[in-house]
Coordinates of C-alpha atoms and ligand atoms in Angstrom, one line a residue:
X1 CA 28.4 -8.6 11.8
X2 CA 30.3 -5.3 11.9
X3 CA 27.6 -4.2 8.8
X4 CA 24.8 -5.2 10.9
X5 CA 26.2 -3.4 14.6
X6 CA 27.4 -0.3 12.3
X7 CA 23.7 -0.4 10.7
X8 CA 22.2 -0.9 14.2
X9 CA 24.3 2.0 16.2
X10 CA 22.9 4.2 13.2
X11 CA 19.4 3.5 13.5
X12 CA 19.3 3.8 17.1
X13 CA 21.0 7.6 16.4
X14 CA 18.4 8.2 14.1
X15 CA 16.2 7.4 16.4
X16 CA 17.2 8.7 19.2
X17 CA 14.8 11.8 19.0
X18 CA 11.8 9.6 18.6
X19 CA 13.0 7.8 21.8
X20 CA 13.3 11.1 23.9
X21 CA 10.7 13.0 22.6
X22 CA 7.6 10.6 21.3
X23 CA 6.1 10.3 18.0
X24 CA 4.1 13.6 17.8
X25 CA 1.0 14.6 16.0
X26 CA 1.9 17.2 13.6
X27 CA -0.6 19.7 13.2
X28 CA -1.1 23.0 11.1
X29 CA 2.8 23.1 10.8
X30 CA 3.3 22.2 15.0
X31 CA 4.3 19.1 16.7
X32 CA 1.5 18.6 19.2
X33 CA 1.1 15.8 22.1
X34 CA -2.7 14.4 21.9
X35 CA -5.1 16.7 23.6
X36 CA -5.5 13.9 26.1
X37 CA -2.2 14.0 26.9
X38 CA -2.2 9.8 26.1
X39 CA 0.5 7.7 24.3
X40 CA 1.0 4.7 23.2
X41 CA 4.2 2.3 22.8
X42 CA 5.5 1.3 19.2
X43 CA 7.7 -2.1 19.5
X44 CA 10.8 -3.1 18.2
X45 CA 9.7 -6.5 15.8
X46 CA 13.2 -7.8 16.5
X47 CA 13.2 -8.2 20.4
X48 CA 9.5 -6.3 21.7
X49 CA 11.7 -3.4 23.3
X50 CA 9.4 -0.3 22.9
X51 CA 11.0 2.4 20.2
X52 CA 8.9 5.1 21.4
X53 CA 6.1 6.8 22.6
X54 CA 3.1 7.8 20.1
X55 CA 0.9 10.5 20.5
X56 CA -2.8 8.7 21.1
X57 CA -4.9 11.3 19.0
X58 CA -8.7 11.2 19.2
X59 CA -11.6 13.3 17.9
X60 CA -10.8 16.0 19.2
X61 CA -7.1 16.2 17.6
X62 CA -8.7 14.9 14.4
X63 CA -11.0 17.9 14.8
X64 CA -8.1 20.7 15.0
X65 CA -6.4 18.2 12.1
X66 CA -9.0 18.5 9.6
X67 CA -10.0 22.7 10.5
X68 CA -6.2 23.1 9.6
X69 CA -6.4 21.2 6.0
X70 CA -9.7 23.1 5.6
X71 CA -7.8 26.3 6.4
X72 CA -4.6 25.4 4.1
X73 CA -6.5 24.2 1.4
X74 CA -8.4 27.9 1.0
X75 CA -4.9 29.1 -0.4
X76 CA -3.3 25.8 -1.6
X77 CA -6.1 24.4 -4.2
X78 CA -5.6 27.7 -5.3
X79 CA -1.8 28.0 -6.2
X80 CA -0.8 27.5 -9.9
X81 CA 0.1 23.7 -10.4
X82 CA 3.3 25.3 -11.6
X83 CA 4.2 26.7 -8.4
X84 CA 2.5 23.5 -6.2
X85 CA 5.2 21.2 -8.9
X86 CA 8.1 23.6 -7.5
X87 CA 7.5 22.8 -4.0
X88 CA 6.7 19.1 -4.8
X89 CA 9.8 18.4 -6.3
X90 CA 11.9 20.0 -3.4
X91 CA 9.8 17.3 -1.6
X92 CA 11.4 14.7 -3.4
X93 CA 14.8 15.9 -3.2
X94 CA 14.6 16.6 0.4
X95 CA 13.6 12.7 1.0
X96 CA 16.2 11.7 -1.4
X97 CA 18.5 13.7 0.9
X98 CA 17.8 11.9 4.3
X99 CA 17.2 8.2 2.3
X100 CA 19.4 6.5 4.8
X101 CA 17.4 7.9 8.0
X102 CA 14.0 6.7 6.3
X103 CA 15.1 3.2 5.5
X104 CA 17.0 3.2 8.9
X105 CA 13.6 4.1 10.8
X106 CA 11.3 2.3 8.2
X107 CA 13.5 -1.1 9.1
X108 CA 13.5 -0.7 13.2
X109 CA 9.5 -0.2 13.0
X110 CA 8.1 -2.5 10.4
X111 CA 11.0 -5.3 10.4
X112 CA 11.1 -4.6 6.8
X113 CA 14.6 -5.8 5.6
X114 CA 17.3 -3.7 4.8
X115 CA 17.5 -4.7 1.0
X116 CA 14.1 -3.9 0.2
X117 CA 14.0 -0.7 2.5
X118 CA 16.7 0.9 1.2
X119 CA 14.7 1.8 -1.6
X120 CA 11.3 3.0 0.3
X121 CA 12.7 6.7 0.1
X122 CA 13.9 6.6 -3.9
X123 CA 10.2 5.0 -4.3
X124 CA 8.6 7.3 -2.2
X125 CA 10.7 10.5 -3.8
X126 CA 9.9 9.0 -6.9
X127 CA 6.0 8.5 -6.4
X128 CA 6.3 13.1 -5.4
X129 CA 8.6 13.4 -8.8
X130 CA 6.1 11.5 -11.0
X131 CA 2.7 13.3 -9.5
X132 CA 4.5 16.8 -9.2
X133 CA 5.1 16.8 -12.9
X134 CA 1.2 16.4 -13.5
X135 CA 0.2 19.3 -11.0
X136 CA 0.5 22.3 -14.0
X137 CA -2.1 20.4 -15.9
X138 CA -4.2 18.5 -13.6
X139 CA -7.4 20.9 -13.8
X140 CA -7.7 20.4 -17.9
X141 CA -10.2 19.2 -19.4
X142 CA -12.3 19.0 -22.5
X143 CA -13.6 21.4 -25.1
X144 CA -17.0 19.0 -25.9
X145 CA -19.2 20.8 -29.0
X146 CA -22.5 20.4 -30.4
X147 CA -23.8 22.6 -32.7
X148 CA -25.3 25.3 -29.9
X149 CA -23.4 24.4 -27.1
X150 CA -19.4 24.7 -26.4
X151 CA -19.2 23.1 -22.8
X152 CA -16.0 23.1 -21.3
X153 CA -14.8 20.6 -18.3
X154 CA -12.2 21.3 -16.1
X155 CA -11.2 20.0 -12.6
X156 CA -10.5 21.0 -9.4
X157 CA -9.6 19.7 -6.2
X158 CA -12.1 18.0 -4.0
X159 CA -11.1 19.4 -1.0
X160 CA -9.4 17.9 2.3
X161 CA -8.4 14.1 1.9
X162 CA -8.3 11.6 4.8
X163 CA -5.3 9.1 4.4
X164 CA -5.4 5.8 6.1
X165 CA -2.4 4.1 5.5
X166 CA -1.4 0.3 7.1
X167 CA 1.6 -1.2 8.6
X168 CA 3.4 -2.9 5.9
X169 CA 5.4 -0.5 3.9
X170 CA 4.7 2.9 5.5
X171 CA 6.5 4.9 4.2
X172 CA 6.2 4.1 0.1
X173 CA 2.4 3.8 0.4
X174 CA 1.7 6.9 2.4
X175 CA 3.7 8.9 -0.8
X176 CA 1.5 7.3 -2.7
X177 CA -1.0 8.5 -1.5
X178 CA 0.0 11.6 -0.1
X179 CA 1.5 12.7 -3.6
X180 CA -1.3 13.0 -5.8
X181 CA -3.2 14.4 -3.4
X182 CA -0.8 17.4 -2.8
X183 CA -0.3 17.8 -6.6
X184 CA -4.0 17.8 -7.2
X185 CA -4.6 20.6 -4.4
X186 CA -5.4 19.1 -1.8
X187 CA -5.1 19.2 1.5
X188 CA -4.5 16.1 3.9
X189 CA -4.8 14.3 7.1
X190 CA -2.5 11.5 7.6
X191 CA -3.5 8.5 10.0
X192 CA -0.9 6.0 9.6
X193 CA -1.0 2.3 11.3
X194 CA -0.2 2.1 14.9
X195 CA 1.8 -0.4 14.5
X196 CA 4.6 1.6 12.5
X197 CA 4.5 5.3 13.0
X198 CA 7.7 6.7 12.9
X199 CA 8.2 7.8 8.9
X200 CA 4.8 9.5 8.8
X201 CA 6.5 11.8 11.3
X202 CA 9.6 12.2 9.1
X203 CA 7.8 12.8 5.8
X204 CA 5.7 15.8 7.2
X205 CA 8.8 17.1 8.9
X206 CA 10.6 16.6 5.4
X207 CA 7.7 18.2 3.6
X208 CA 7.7 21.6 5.1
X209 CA 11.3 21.7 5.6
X210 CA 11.1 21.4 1.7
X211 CA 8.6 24.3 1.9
X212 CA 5.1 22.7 1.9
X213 CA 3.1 25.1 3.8
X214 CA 1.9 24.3 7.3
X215 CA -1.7 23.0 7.5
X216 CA -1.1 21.4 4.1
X217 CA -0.5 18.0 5.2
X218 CA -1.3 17.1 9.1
X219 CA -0.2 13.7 10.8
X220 CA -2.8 12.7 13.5
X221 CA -1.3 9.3 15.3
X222 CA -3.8 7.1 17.1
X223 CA -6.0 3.8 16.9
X224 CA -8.4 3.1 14.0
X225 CA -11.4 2.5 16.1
X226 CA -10.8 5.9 17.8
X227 CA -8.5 8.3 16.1
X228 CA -9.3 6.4 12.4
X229 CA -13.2 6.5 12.5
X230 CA -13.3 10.4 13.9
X231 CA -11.6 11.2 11.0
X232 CA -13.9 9.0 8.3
X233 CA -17.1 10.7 10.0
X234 CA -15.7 14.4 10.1
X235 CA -17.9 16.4 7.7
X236 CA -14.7 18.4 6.8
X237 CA -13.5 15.7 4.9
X238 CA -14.5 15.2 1.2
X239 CA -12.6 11.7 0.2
X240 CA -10.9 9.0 1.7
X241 CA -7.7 7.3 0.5
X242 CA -7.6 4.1 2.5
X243 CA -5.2 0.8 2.1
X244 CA -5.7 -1.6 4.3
X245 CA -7.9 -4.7 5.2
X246 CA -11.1 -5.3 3.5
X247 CA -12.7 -5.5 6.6
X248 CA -11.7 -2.0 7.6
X249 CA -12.6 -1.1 4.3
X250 CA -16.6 -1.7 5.2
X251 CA -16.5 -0.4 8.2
X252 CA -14.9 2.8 7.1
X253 CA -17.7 2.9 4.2
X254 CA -20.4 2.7 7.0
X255 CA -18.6 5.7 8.6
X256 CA -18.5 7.6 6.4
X257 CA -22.0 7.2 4.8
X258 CA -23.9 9.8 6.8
X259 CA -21.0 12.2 5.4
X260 CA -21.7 11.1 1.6
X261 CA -17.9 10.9 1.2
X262 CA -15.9 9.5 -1.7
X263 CA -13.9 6.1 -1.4
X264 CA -10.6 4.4 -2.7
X265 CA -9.8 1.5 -1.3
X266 CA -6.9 -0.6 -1.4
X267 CA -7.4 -4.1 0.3
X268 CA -6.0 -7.5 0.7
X269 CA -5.4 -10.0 -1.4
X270 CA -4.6 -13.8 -2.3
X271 CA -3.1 -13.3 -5.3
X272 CA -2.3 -16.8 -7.5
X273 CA 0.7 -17.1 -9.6
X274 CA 0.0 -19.7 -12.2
X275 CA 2.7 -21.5 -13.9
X276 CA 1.9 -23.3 -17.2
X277 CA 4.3 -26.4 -18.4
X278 CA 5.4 -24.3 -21.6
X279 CA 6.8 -21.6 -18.9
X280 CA 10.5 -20.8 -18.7
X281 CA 10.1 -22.7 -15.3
X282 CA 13.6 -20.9 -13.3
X283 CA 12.3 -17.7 -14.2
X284 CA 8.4 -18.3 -12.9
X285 CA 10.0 -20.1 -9.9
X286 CA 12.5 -17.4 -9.3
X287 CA 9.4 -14.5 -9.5
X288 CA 7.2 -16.7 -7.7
X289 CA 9.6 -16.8 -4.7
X290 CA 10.2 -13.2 -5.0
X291 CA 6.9 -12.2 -4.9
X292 CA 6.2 -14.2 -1.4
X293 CA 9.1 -13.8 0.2
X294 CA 10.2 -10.8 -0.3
X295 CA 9.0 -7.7 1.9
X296 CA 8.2 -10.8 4.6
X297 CA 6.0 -11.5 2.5
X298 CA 3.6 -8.9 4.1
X299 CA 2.6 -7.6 0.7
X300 CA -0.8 -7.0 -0.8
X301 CA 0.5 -7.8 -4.6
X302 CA 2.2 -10.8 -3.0
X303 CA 1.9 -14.1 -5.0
X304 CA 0.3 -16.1 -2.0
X305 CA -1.0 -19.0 -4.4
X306 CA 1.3 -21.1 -6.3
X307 CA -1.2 -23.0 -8.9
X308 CA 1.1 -25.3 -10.9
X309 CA 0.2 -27.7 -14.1
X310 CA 0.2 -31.2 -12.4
X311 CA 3.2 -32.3 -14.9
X312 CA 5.4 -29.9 -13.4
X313 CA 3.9 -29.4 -9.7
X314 CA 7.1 -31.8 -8.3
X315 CA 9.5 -29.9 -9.9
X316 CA 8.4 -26.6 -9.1
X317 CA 7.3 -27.4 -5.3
X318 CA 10.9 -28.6 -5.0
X319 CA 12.9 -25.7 -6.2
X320 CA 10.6 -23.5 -4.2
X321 CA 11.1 -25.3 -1.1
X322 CA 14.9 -25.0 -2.0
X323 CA 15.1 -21.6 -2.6
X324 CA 12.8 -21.1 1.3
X325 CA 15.3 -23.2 2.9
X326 CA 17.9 -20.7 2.1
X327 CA 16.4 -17.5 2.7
X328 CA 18.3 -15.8 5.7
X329 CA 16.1 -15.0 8.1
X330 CA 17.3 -12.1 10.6
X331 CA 17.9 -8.8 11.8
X332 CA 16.3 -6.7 9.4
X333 CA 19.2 -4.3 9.1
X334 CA 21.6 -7.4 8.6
X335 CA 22.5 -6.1 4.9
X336 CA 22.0 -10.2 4.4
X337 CA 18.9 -10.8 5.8
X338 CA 15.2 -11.4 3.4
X339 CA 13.1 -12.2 5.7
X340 CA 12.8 -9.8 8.8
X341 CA 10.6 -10.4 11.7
X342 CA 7.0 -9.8 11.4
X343 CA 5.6 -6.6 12.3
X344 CA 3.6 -7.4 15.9
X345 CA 3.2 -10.6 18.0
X346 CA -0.3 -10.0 17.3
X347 CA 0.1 -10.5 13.5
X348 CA 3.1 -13.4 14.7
X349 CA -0.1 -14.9 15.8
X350 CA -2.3 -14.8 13.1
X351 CA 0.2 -16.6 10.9
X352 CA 1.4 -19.3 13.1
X353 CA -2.2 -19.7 13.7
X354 CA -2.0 -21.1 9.4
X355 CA 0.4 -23.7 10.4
X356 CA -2.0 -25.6 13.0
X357 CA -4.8 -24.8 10.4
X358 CA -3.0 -25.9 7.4
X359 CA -1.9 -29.3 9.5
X360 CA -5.2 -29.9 10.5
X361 CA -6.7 -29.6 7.2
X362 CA -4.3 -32.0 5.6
X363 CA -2.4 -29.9 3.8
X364 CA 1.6 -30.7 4.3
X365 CA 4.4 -28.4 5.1
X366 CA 7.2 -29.0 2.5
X367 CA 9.2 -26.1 4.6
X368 CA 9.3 -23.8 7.0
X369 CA 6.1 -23.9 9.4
X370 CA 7.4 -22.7 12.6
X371 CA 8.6 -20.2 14.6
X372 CA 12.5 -19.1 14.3
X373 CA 14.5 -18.3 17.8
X374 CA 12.5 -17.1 21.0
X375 CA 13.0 -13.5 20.7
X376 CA 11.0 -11.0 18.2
X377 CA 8.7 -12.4 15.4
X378 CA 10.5 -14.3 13.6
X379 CA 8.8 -16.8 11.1
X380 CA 10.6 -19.1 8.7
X381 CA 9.5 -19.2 5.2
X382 CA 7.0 -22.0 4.4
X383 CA 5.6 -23.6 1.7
X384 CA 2.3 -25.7 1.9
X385 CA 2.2 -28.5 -0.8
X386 CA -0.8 -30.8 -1.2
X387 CA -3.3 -28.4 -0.7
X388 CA -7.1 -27.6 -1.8
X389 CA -8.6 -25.1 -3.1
X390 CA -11.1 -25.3 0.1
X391 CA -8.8 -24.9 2.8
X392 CA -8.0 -22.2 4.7
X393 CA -4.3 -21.3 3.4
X394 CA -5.7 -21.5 0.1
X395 CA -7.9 -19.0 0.7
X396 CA -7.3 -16.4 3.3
X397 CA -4.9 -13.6 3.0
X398 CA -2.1 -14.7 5.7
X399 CA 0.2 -11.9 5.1
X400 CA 3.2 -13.7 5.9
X401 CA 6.2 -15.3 4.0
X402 CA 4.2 -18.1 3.6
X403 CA 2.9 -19.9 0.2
X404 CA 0.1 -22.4 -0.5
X405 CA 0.9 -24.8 -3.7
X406 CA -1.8 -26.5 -5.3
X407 CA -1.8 -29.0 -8.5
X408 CA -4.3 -27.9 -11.7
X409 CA -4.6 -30.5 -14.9
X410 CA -5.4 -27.5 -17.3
X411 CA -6.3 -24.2 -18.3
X412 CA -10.2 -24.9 -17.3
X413 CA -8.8 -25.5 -13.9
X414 CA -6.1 -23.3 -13.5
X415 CA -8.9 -20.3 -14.2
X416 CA -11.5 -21.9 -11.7
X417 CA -8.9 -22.2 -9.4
X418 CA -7.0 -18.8 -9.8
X419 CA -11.0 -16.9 -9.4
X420 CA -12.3 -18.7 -6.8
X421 CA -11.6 -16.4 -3.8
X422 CA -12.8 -13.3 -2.6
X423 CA -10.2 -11.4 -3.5
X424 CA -9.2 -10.4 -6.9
X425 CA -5.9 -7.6 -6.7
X426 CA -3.4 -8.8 -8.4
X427 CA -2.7 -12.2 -10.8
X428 CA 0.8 -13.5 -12.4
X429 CA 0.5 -15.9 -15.4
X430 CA 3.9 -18.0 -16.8
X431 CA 2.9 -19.7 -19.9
X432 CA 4.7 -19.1 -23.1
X433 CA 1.7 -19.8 -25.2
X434 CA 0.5 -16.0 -26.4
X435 CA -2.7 -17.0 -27.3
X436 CA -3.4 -18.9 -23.9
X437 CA -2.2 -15.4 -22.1
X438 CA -4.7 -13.6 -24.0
X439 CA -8.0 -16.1 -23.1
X440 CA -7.0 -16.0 -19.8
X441 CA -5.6 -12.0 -19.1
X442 CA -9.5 -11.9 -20.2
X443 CA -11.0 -13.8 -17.8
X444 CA -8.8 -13.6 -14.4
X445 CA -10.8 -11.9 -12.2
X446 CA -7.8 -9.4 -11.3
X447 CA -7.1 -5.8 -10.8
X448 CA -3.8 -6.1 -12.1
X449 CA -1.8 -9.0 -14.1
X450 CA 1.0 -9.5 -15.2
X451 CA 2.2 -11.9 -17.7
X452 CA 6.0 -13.5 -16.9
X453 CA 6.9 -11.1 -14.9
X454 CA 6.7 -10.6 -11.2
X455 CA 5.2 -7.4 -9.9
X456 CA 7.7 -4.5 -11.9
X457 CA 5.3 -1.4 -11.1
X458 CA 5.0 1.4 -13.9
X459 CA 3.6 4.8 -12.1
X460 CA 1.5 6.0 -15.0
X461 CA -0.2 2.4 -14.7
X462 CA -3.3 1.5 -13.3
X463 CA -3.1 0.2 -9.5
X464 CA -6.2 -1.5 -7.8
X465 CA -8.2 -4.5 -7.4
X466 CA -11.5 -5.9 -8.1
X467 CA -14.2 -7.9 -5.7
X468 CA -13.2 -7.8 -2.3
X469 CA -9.6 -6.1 -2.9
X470 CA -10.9 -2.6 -3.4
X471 CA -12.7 -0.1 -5.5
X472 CA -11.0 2.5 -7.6
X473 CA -7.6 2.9 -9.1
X474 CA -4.9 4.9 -8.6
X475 CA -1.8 5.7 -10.5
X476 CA -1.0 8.1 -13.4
X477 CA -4.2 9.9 -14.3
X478 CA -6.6 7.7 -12.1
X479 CA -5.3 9.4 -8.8
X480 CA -6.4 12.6 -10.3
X481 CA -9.7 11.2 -10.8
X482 CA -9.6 10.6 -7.1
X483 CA -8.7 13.5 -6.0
X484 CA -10.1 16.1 -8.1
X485 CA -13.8 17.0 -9.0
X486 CA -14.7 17.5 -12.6
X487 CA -17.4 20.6 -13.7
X488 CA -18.9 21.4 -16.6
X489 CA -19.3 24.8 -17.9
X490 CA -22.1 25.3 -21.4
X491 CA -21.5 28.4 -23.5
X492 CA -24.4 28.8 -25.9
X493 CA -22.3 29.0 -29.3
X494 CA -25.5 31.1 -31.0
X495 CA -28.8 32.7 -29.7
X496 CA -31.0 29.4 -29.7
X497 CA -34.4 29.9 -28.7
X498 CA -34.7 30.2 -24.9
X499 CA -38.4 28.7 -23.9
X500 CA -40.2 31.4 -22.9
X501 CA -43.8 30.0 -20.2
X502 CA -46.4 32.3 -19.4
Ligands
LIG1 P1 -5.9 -2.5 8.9 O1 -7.1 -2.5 8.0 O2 -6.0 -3.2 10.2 O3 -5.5 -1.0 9.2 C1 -5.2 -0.1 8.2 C2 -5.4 1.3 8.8 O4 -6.8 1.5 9.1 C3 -4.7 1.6 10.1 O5 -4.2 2.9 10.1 C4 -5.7 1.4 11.1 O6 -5.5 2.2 12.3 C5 -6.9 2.0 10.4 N1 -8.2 1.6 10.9 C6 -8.6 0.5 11.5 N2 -9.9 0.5 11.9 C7 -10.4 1.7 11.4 C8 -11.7 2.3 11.5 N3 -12.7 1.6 12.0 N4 -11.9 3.5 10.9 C9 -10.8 4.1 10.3 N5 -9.6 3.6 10.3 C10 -9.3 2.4 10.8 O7 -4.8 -3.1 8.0 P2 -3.3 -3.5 8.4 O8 -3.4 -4.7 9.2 O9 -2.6 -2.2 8.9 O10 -2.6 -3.8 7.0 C11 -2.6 -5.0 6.4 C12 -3.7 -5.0 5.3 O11 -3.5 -4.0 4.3 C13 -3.7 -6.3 4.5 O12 -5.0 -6.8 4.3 C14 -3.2 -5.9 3.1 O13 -3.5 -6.7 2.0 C15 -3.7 -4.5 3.0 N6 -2.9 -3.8 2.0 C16 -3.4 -3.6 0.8 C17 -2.7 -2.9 -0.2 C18 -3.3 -2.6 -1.5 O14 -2.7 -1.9 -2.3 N7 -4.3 -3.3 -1.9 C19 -1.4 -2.4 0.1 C20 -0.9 -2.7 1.4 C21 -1.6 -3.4 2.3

């Protein structure tokens, strides 16, 4: 208890500027009320108390936002990646430096819990390390000959970048983002989630303390309808990074489309982990538990689907069930808690909602299921047993520490089963049969799989998801692709014959 009232009395100091002063919109190195003059409350998960004040930025805020990145970038795409990699990595110390107010803040705003938190800054820091290091050389390209022609590619950045980042993990995915972006040239406008403001503010603070020139990266706070969609329809913008739902997703691409603008997209999921009977069963069951109920289970890569061979479906249910039943579920800065409350009553909603459908659709609860205390959103870990592939647990993404088991006879199955959603962004396989990995790594209909393993990420890797869980990749070289245009450039190599008409 004296961890978690010592944790608390930090965060509220930490926060205690937020309180006083609002979350601002940072804009062309300034921090700037909206035009309008509006706000609008961020909650505390744990009891509903408001945390602060936001800035309620709309078009016209967007508008100064994005002639401020246009401005910046006029000197920034220019700087020698050398120099861009200098200031990068003083980035990265600098949010190494203030880890503890970032996880502190990240905690209070999302409900995120401590253990997993404490690492959003060393992830964030590491995502500006990683991309920083790649800035000297991210406008090569190729020498391609023939025998008259040299042509030369090269790249260079595409100009101002809209990010639109969600609630869930703010802080780690905005970097991720925001990174490559900045090592490419770019220049950016930040939108985060309403829901969870508060670290966009720090990082751009962070940022140009570090040195990052002002006008380089600008925070405009506000609501997707209003502050999101002025910023997908601004002509100044060239691409937009966004993660978030997959309906946003389509909405965002019909904004955009009178601007012709370029897309990555990062959307949901409902992600099956399938566990053969030749697995090393405590270590699937172990990742599998992980991989829901960790984060509070509000995690795009997270293993919603537990498909289990029908030989070992009893066993595996059970231990899950087990291991839910004693997951601490509290305060999210109780060093001991793993599940936190849900970010919003909003979203508390949508996932109790599950519980009435999952009831009503025959499916049973083996644990969890309800609601925990009265106060904040609190949601006990659940496991659905007995379920088909039909129902609605099985095949909506609930974003929630909740996990829908259902029984396949064999490898036939387990594929139909595993493809038959929407979604396709991540899958995990357990099977110790190498040759049954491969046929089936070929066929999941996934973005990203990983074979007996949970989700262990690997930055110069690949990072995206097929059908309705997005379109692109980032990661590694893939964000430069993003980010940066690629020219051509033909030098004749001898004096061919130049058509001469008339
Ligand atoms: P959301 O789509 O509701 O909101 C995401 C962002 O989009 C917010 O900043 C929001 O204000 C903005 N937005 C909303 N409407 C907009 C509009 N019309 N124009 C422009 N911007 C708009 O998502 P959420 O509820 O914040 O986050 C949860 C979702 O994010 C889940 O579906 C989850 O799977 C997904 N997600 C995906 C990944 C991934 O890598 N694939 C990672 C994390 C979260």
């Amino acid at each position: 208890m004296s961890d978690l009232n010592d944790n608390i009395a930090r965060a509220q100091a930490y926060m205690q500027r937020f309180r006083e002063q609002g979350v601002l919109n940072h804009i062309n190195g300034e921090s700037v009320p909206a035009d309008s003059g509006k706000t609008f409350e961020t909650l505390s998960p744990v009891d509903l108390t408001p945390l602060a004040n936001v800035a309620k930025g709309g078009a016209s805020d967007v508008d100064r936002a994005v002639k401020a990145a246009q401005e910046a970038f006029k000197t920034w795409s220019k700087m020698p990646g050398k120099q861009r990699r200098e200031i990068l990595i003083k980035v990265a110390e600098a949010i190494e430096a203030r880890a503890e107010e970032i996880a502190f803040t990240e905690c209070m705003d999302t409900g995120q819990a401590l253990r997993f938190m404490s690492k959003a800054a060393i992830r964030g820091a590491a995502n500006f390390r990683f991309f920083a290091d790649k800035a000297p050389d991210a406008e090569d390209g190729l020498a391609l000959r023939n025998e008259n022609q040299m042509n030369v590619t090269s790249k260079r950045p595409i100009g101002p970048i809209a990010v639109i980042t969600p609630w869930n993990t703010p802080f780690m995915l905005s970097t991720w983002k925001i990174a490559p972006a900045l090592a490419s040239g770019c220049t950016v406008v930040h939108k985060p989630a309403e829901f969870s403001p508060m670290t966009a503010k720090l990082l751009v603070e962070i940022a140009e303390e570090a040195g990052l020139p002002k006008g380089v990266l600008n925070l405009v706070n506000g609501m997707g309808e209003d502050a999101g969609k002025a910023l997908t329809e601004h002509p100044g913008i060239k691409a937009i990074a966004f993660v978030g739902e997959s309906r946003t997703g389509q909405m965002i691409m019909a904004q955009a489309a009178p601007t012709l603008k370029r897309f990555h997209f990062e959307l949901g999921g409902k992600n099956p982990v399938i566990i053969f009977d030749d697995a090393d069963i405590d270590r699937a069951v172990d990742a599998a538990c992980f991989m829901i109920y960790s984060l509070n289970g509000e995690r795009c890569t997270s293993s919603s689907r537990l498909l289990v061979q029908d030989s070992i479906y009893d066993e595996v249910t059970r231990r899950v069930a087990d291991i839910a039943n004693n997951i601490q579920v509290g305060h999210p800065l109780d060093p001991s808690t793993v599940v936190g409350p849900l970010i919003h009553p909003e979203h508390e909603t949508k996932v109790l909602s599950y519980f009435e459908k999952a009831r009503e659709q025959g499916a049973t609860i083996a644990t969890g299921g309800e609601k925990v205390g009265s106060e904040g959103c609190f949601v006990r870990p659940t496991l659905f047993t007995q379920a088909k592939q039909d129902m609605a647990v099985a095949q909506e993404e609930i974003f929630g520490p909740v996990l829908t088991a259902i029984a396949f006879k064999d490898e036939a199955e387990a594929l139909h089963m595993a493809n038959d959603t929407e979604y396709g962004l991540a899958a995990y396989l357990w099977t110790n049969d190498l040759n049954r990995a491969m046929r089936m790594t070929d066929e999941l209909e996934a973005g990203m799989m990983w074979v007996n393993s949970e989700n262990v990420r690997h930055l110069p890797a690949p990072f995206g998801g097929v059908k309705s869980s997005g379109i692109g990749r980032d990661g590694g070289d893939w964000s430069f692709d993003f980010y940066m245009e690629t020219v051509n450039v033909s030098f004749p190599r001898k004096m061919h014959q130049v058509p001469a008409l008339g």
